[in-house]
Coordinates of C-alpha atoms in Angstrom, one line a residue:
X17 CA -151.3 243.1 -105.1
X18 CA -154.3 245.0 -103.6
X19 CA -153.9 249.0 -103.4
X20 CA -154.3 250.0 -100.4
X21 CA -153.9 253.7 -99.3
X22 CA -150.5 252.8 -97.8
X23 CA -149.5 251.7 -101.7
X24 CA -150.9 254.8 -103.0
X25 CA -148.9 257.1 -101.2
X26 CA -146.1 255.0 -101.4
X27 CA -145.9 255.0 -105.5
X28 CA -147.1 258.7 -105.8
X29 CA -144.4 259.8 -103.4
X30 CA -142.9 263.3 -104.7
X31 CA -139.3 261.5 -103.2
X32 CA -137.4 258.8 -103.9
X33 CA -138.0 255.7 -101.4
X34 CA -134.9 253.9 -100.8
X35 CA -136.7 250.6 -99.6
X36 CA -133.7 248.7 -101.9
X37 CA -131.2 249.8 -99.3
X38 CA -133.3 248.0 -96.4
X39 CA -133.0 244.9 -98.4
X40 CA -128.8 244.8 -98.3
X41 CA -129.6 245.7 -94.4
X42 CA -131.4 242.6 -93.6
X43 CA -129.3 240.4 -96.4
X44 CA -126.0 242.5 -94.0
X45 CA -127.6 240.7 -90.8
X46 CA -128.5 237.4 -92.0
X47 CA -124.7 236.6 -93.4
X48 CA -123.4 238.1 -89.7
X49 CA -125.9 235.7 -88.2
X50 CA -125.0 233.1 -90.5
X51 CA -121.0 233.4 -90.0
X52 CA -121.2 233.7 -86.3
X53 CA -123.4 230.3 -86.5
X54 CA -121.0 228.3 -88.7
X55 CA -117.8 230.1 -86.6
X56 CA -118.5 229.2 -83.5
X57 CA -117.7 225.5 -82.8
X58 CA -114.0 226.5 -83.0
X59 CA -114.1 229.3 -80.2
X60 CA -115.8 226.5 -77.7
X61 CA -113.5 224.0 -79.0
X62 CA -111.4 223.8 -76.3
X63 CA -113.7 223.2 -73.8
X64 CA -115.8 221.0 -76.1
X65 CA -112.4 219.3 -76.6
X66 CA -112.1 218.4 -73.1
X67 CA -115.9 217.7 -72.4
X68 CA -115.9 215.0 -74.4
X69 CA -112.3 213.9 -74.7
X70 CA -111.9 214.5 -78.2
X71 CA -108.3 214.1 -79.9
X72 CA -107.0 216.7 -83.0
X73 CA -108.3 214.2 -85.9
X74 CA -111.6 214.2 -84.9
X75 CA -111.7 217.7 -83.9
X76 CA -110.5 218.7 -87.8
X77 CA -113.0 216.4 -88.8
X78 CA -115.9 218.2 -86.8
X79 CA -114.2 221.8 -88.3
X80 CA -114.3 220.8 -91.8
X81 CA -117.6 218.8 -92.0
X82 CA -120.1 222.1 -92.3
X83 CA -117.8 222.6 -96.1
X84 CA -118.7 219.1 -97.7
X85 CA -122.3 219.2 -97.1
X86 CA -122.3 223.1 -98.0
X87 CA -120.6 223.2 -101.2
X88 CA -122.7 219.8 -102.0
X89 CA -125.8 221.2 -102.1
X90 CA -124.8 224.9 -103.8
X91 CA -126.4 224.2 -106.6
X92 CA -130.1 222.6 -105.3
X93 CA -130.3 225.5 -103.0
X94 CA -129.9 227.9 -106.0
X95 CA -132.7 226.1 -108.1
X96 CA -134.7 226.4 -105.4
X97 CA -134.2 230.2 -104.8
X98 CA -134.4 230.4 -108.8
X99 CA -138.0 228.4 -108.3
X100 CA -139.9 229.7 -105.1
X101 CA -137.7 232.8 -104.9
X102 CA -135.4 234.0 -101.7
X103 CA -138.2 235.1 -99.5
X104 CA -139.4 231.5 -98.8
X105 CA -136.1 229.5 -99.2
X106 CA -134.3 231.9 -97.2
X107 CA -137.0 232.1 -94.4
X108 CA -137.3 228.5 -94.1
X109 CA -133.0 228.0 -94.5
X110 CA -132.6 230.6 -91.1
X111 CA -135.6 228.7 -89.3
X112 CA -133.6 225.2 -90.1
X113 CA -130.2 226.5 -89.8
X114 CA -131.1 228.2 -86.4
X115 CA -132.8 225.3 -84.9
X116 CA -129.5 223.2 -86.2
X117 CA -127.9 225.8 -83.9
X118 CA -129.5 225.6 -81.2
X119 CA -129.6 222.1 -81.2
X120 CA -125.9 221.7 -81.2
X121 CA -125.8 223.0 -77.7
X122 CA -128.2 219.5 -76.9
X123 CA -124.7 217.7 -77.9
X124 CA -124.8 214.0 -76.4
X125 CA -121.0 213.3 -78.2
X126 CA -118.9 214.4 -81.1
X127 CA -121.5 212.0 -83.1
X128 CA -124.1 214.7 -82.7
X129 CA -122.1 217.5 -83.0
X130 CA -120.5 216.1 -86.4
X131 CA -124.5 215.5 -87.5
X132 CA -125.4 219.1 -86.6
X133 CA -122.5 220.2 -88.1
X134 CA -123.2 218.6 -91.4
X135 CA -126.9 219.9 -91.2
X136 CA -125.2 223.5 -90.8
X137 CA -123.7 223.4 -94.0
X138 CA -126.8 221.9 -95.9
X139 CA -129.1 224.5 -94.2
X140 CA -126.9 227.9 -95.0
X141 CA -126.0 226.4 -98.5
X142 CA -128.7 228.9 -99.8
X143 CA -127.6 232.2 -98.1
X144 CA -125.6 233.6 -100.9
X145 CA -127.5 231.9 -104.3
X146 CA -130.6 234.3 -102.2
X147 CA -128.5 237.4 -101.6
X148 CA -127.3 237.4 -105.3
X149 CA -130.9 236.7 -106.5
X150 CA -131.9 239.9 -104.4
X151 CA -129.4 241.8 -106.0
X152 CA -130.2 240.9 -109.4
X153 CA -134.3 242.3 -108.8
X154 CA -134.1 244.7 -106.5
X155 CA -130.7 246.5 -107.8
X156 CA -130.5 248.9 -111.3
X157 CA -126.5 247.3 -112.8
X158 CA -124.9 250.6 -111.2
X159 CA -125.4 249.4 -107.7
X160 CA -125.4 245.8 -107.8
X161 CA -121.5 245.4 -107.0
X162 CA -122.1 248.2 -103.9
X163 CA -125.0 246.1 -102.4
X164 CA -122.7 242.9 -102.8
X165 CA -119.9 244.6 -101.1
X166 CA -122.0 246.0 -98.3
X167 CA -124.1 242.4 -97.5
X168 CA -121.0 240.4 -97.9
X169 CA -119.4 242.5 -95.8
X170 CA -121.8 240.4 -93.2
X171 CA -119.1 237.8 -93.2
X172 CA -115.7 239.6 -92.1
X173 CA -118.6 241.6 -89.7
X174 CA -119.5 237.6 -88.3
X175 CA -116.2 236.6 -88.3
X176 CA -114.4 239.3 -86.1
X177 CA -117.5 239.0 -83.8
X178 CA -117.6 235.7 -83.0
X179 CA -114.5 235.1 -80.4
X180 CA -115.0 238.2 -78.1
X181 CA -119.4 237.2 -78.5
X182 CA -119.0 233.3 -77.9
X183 CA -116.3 234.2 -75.2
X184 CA -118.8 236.3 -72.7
X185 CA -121.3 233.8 -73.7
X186 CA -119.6 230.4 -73.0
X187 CA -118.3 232.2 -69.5
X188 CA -122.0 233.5 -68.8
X189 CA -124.1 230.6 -69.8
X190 CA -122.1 227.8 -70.8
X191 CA -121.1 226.9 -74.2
X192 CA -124.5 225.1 -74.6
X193 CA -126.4 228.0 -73.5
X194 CA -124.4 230.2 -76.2
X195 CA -125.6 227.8 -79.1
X196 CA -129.2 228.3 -77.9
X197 CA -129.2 231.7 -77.9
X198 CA -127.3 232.0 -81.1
X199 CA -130.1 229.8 -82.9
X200 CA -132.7 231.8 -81.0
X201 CA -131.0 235.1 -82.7
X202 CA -131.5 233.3 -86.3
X203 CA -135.6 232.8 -85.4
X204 CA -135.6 236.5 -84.6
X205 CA -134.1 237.3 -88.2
X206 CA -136.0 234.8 -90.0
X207 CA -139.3 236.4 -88.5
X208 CA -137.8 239.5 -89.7
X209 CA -137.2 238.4 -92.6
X210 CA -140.4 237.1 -93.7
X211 CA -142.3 240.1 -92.5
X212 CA -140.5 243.0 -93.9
X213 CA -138.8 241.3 -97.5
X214 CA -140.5 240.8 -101.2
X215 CA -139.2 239.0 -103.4
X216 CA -139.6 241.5 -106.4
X217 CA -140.1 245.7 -105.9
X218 CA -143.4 245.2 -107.2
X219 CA -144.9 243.2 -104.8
X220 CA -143.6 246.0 -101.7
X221 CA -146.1 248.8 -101.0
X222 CA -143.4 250.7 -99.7
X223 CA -141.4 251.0 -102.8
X224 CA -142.1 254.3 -104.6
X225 CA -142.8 254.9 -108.2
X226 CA -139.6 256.9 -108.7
X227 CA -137.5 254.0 -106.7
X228 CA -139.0 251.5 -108.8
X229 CA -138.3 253.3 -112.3
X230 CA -134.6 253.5 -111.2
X231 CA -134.4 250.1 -110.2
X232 CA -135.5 249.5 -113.2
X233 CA -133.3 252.1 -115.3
X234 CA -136.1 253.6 -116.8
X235 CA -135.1 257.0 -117.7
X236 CA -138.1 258.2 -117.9
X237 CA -142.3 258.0 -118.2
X238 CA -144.2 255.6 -115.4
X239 CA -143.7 252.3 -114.7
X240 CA -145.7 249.9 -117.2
X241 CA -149.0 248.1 -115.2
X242 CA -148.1 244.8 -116.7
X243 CA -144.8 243.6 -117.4
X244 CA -144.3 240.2 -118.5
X245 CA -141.1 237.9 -119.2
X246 CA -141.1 236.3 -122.5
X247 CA -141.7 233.0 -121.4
X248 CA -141.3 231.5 -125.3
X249 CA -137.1 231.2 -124.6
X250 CA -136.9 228.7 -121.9
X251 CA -133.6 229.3 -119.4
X252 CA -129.7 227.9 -120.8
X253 CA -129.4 224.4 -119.8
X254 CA -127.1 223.1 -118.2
X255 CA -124.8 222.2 -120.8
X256 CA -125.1 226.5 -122.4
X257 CA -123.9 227.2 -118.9
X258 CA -121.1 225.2 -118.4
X259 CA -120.0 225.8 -121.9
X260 CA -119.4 229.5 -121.3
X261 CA -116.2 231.2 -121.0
X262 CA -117.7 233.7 -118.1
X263 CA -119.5 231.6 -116.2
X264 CA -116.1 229.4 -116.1
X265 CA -113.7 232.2 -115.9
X266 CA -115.5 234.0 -113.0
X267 CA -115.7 230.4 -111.4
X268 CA -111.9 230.0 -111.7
X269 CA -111.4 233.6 -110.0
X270 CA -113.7 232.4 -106.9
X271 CA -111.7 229.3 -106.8
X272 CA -108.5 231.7 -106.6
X273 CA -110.2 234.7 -104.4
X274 CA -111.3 231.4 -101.7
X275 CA -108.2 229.6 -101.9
X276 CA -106.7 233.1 -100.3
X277 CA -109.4 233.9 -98.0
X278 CA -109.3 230.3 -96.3
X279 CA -106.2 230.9 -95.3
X280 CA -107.1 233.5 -93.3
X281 CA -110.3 231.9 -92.1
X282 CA -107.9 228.9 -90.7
X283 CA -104.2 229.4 -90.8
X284 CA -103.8 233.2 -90.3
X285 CA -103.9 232.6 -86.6
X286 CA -101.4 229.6 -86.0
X287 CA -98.7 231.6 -88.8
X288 CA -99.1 235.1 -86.4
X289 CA -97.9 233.0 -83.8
X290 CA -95.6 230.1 -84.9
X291 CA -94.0 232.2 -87.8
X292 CA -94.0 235.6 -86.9
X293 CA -93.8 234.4 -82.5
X294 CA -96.6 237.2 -81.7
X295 CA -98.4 236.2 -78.6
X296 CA -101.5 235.2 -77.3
X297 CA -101.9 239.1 -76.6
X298 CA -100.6 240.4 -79.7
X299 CA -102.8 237.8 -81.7
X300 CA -105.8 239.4 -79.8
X301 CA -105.3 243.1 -80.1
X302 CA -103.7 242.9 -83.9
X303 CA -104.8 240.0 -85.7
X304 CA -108.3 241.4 -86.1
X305 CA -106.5 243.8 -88.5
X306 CA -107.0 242.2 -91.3
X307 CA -110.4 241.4 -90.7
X308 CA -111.3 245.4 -90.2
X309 CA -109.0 245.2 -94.0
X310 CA -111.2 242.7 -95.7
X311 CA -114.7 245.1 -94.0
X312 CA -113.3 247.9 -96.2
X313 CA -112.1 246.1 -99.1
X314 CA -116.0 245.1 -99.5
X315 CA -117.6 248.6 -99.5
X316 CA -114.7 250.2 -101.9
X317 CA -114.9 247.0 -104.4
X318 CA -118.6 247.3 -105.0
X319 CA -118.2 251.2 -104.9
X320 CA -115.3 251.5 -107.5
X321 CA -117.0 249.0 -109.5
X322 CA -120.7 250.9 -109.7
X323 CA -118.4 254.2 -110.1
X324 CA -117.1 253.3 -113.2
X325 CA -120.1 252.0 -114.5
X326 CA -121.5 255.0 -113.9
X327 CA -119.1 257.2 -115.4
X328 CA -119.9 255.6 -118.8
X329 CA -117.8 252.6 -118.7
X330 CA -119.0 249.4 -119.9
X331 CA -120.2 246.7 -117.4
X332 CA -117.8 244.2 -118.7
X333 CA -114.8 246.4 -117.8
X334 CA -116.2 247.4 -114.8
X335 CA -116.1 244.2 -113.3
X336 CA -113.5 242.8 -115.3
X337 CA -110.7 245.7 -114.2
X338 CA -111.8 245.6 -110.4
X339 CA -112.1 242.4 -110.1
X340 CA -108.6 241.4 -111.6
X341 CA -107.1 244.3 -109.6
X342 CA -108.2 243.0 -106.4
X343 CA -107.5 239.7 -106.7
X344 CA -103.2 241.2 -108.2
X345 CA -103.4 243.0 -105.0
X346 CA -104.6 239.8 -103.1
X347 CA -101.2 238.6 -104.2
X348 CA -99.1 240.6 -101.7
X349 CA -99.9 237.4 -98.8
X350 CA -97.1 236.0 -100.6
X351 CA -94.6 239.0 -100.2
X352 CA -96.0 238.8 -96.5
X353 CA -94.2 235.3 -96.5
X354 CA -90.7 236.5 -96.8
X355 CA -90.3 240.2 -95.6
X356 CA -88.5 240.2 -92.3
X357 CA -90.4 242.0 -90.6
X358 CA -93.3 241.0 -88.0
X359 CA -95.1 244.5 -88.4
X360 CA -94.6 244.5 -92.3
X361 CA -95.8 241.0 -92.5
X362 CA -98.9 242.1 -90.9
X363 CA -99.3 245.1 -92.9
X364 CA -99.1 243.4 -96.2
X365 CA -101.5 240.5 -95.3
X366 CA -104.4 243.1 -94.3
X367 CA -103.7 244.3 -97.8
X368 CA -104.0 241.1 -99.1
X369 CA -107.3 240.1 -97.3
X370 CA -108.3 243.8 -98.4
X371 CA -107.7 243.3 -102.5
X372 CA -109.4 239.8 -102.1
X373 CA -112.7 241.0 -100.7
X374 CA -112.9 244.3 -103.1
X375 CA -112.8 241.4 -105.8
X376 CA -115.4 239.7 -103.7
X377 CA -117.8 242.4 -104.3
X378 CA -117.4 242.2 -107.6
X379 CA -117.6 237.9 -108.3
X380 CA -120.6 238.0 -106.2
X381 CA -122.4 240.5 -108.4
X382 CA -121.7 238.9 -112.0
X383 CA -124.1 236.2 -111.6
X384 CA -126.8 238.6 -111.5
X385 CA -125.3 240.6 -113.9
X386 CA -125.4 237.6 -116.3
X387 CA -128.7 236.3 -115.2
X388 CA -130.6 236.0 -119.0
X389 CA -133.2 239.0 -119.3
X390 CA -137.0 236.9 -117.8
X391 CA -135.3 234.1 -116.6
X392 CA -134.5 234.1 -112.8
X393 CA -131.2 232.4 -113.1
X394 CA -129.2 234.1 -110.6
X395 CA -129.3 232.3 -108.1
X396 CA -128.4 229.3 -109.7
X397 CA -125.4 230.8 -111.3
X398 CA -124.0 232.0 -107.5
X399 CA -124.5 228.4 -106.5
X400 CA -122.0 227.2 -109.3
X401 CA -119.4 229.9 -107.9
X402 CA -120.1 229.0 -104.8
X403 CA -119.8 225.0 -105.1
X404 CA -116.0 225.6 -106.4
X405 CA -115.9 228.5 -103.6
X406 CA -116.5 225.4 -101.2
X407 CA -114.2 223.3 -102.7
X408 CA -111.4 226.1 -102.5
X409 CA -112.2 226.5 -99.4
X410 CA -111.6 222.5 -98.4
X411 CA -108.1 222.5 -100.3
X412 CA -106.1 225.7 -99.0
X413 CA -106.0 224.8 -95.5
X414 CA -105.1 221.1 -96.7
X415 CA -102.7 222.7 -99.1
X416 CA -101.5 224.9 -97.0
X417 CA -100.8 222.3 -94.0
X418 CA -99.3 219.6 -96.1
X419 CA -96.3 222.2 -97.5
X420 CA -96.0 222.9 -94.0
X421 CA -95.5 219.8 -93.0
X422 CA -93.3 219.3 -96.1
X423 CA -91.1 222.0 -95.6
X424 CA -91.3 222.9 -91.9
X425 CA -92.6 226.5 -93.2
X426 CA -95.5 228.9 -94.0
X427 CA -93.8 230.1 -97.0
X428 CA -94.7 227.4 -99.9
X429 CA -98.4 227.7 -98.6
X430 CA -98.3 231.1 -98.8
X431 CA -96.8 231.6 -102.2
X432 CA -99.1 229.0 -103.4
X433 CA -101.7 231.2 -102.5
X434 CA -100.4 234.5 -104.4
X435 CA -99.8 232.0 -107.5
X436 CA -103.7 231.3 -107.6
X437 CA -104.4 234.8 -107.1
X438 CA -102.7 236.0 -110.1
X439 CA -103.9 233.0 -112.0
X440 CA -107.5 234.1 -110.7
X441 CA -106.7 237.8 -112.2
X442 CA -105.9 236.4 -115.9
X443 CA -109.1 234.2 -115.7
X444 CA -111.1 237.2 -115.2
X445 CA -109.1 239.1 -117.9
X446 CA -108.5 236.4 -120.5
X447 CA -111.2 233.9 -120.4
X448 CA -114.2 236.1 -119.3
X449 CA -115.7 237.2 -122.9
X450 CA -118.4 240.1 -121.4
X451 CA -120.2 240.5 -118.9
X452 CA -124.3 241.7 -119.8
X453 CA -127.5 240.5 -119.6
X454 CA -126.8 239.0 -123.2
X455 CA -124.1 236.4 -122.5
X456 CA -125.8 233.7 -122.0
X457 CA -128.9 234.4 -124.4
X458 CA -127.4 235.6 -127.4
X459 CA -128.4 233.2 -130.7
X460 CA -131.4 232.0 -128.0
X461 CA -134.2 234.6 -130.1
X462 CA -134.8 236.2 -127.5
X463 CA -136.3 239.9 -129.1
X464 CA -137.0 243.6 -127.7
X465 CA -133.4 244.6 -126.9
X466 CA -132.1 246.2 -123.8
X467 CA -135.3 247.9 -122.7
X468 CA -137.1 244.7 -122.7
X469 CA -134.5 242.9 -121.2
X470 CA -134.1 244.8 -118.0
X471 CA -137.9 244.9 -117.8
X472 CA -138.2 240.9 -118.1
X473 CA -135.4 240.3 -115.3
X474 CA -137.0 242.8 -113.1
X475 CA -140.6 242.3 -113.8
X476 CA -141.7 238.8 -114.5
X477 CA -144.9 239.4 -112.6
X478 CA -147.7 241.4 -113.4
X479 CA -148.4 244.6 -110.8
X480 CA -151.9 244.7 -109.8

């Protein structure tokens, strides 16, 4: 990179710059952006329903389309963040994803809108292998879960928005109109995006020398001119990664932590009103409750998590301990099931949404955590999570739907989904070994210890 006077003043600042925290802002808007795009189908459905005389089955085929071809391609999304880094593949993943958008508002028949919909979930399959791969260069270990929780936060942020944003849209400009201008919103990011984002700290002017030494957790002296990853160990194959216990223990608590949040991405509405009879009215002014629940459960499950790690506490129980906690508290949606209650019900479901994204903060952050020192592997090892994520996500609401049918009530599906939860919480606890930068490199000679090692997974370019 070329020093310009800009650069100069940037890394001889007497402050700390705090460009790391404009990162988790733009990472924040892109996963609203990208959860209002994927949402919005089923707030026009109704009218789409009756524009194109569309019965239930092929309306639940057009709502569950975007998750097949999304969890399918997890894992090529996350080598290619891993290989051209999440600048590029994220620019070019908001362009497509937007135009796919857009486009869905140019609907002919539900054959286009089940193509577009199925492009959606190929084109935002690489939102969160980026995010995590962000986090992993641009975040020192003590604020990785904090910039998980506040980015993530994006989706309960999308979510909530949707309905009331798609409603004024859909009655001002039509529901085609509100496609168009949702994909043109996307553009506006992406452009954003590629102007203001790096993929490394080294490679932004703006970023500070003190700012980059504590991304870097260099206590103290100035940040070496060359830094190079030893490129002698090559990266765990496949068969390294799926043979470790924390890669598949933290994949078995996203399975759990999705199985529970799916049911409030599909089901929470229809059990408000059919088991708990709240109206439309009711289901308008309190079932965003939990959703305002889940917001804070993000920020305080990154926040505790960083806390303890910097109190002195080891990484591995740092996200071991909050992790399993919020996934025991994610459990109460069962005890929502059968307390009498309407008010109680609702109260203990916003804590359940609540525990499950405080352990969200925490699963999202591990993959970076883990990531071997000099090899960017983060992103690929978010795409794993996120494949099963996908798959969890598929299987509640079928789950859930068949017991209901079953039984004529919410109440198996919902105690199926505390039993995951607290089967999630002893994954984490039992099968996790540790969680460091060591995990999945140990026995691989790699050499230079800890100092190298944050260096190398930070640093793999040279700083010119």
């Amino acid at each position: 990179m070329r020093e310009t006077d800009g650069t100069r003043d940037a890394r001889t600042a007497p402050t700390r710059t705090r460009v790391r925290w404009q990162v988790v802002v733009l990472l924040f808007l892109a996963v609203v952006v990208n959860y209002v795009d994927r949402s919005s189908l089923s707030v026009v459905l109704p009218v789409v329903k009756e524009e194109f005389h569309l019965d239930d089955s092929v309306s639940g085929l057009l709502l569950g389309a975007f998750f097949w071809t999304y969890a399918a391609f997890q894992i090529p999304c996350g080598r290619l963040v891993d290989r051209f880094g999440p600048r590029r593949v994220l620019a070019v993943a908001a362009v497509a994803w937007s135009l796919v958008t857009a486009a869905t508002g140019l609907a002919s028949g539900w054959v286009w809108l089940l193509a577009s919909r199925l492009l959606l979930g190929v084109t935002q399959a690489a939102m969160f292998p980026a995010g995590t791969s962000c986090v992993a260069y641009w975040f020192p270990r003590a604020e990785r879960a904090t910039a998980s929780g506040l980015y993530d936060s994006g989706a309960r942020v999308g979510t909530l928005v949707t309905l009331p944003l798609f409603a004024v849209l859909t009655a001002a400009v039509g529901w085609r109109g509100a496609f168009v201008l949702a994909g043109a919103v996307g553009l506006v990011w992406a452009l954003l995006w590629w102007r203001l984002f790096r993929d490394r700290p080294d490679e932004d002017a703006r970023v500070g020398e003190a700012e980059a030494r504590h991304i870097h957790e260099e206590e103290d002296g100035p940040v070496p001119e060359a830094v190079r990853a030893d490129a002698s160990a090559p990266p765990p194959g496949w068969g390294e990664l799926l043979r470790n216990r924390t890669v598949w223990g933290t994949v078995l608590a996203v399975i759990a932590q999705s199985y529970v949040i799916y049911f409030f991405i599909t089901w929470f509405p229809s059990y408000l009103v059919d088991a708990r009879g709240f109206t439309l009215l009711q289901l308008g002014l309190f079932g965003m409750l939990p959703g305002f629940a889940a917001i804070v459960g993000n920020w305080l499950g990154g926040w505790a998590s960083d806390l303890l790690v910097r109190c002195g506490r080891t990484l591995t129980f740092a996200r071991k301990s909050c992790g399993a906690g919020g996934l025991l508290v994610g459990a109460s949606v069962g005890a929502a099931a059968v307390v009498p209650g309407a008010g109680a019900a609702l109260a203990l479901l916003s804590l359940s949404f609540a525990g499950v994204s405080f352990a969200t903060s925490v699963l999202l952050t591990i993959p970076a955590d883990i990531s071997p020192p000099g090899t960017p592997l983060a992103g690929t090892l978010q795409s794993l999570q996120n494949t099963f994520s996908g798959i969890a996500g598929i299987a509640s609401p079928v789950i859930v739907g068949v017991l209901k049918d079953l039984t004529g009530s919410f109440v198996p599906g919902l105690l199926s989904a505390a039993l995951v939860a607290v089967l999630g919480a002893l994954a984490l606890l039992v099968v996790v070994d540790r969680v460091d930068a060591d995990v999945l490199s140990a026995g691989r000679g790699r050499s230079g210890g800890r100092t190298r090692g944050r260096a190398g997974l930070h640093r793999s370019s040279v700083r010119k």
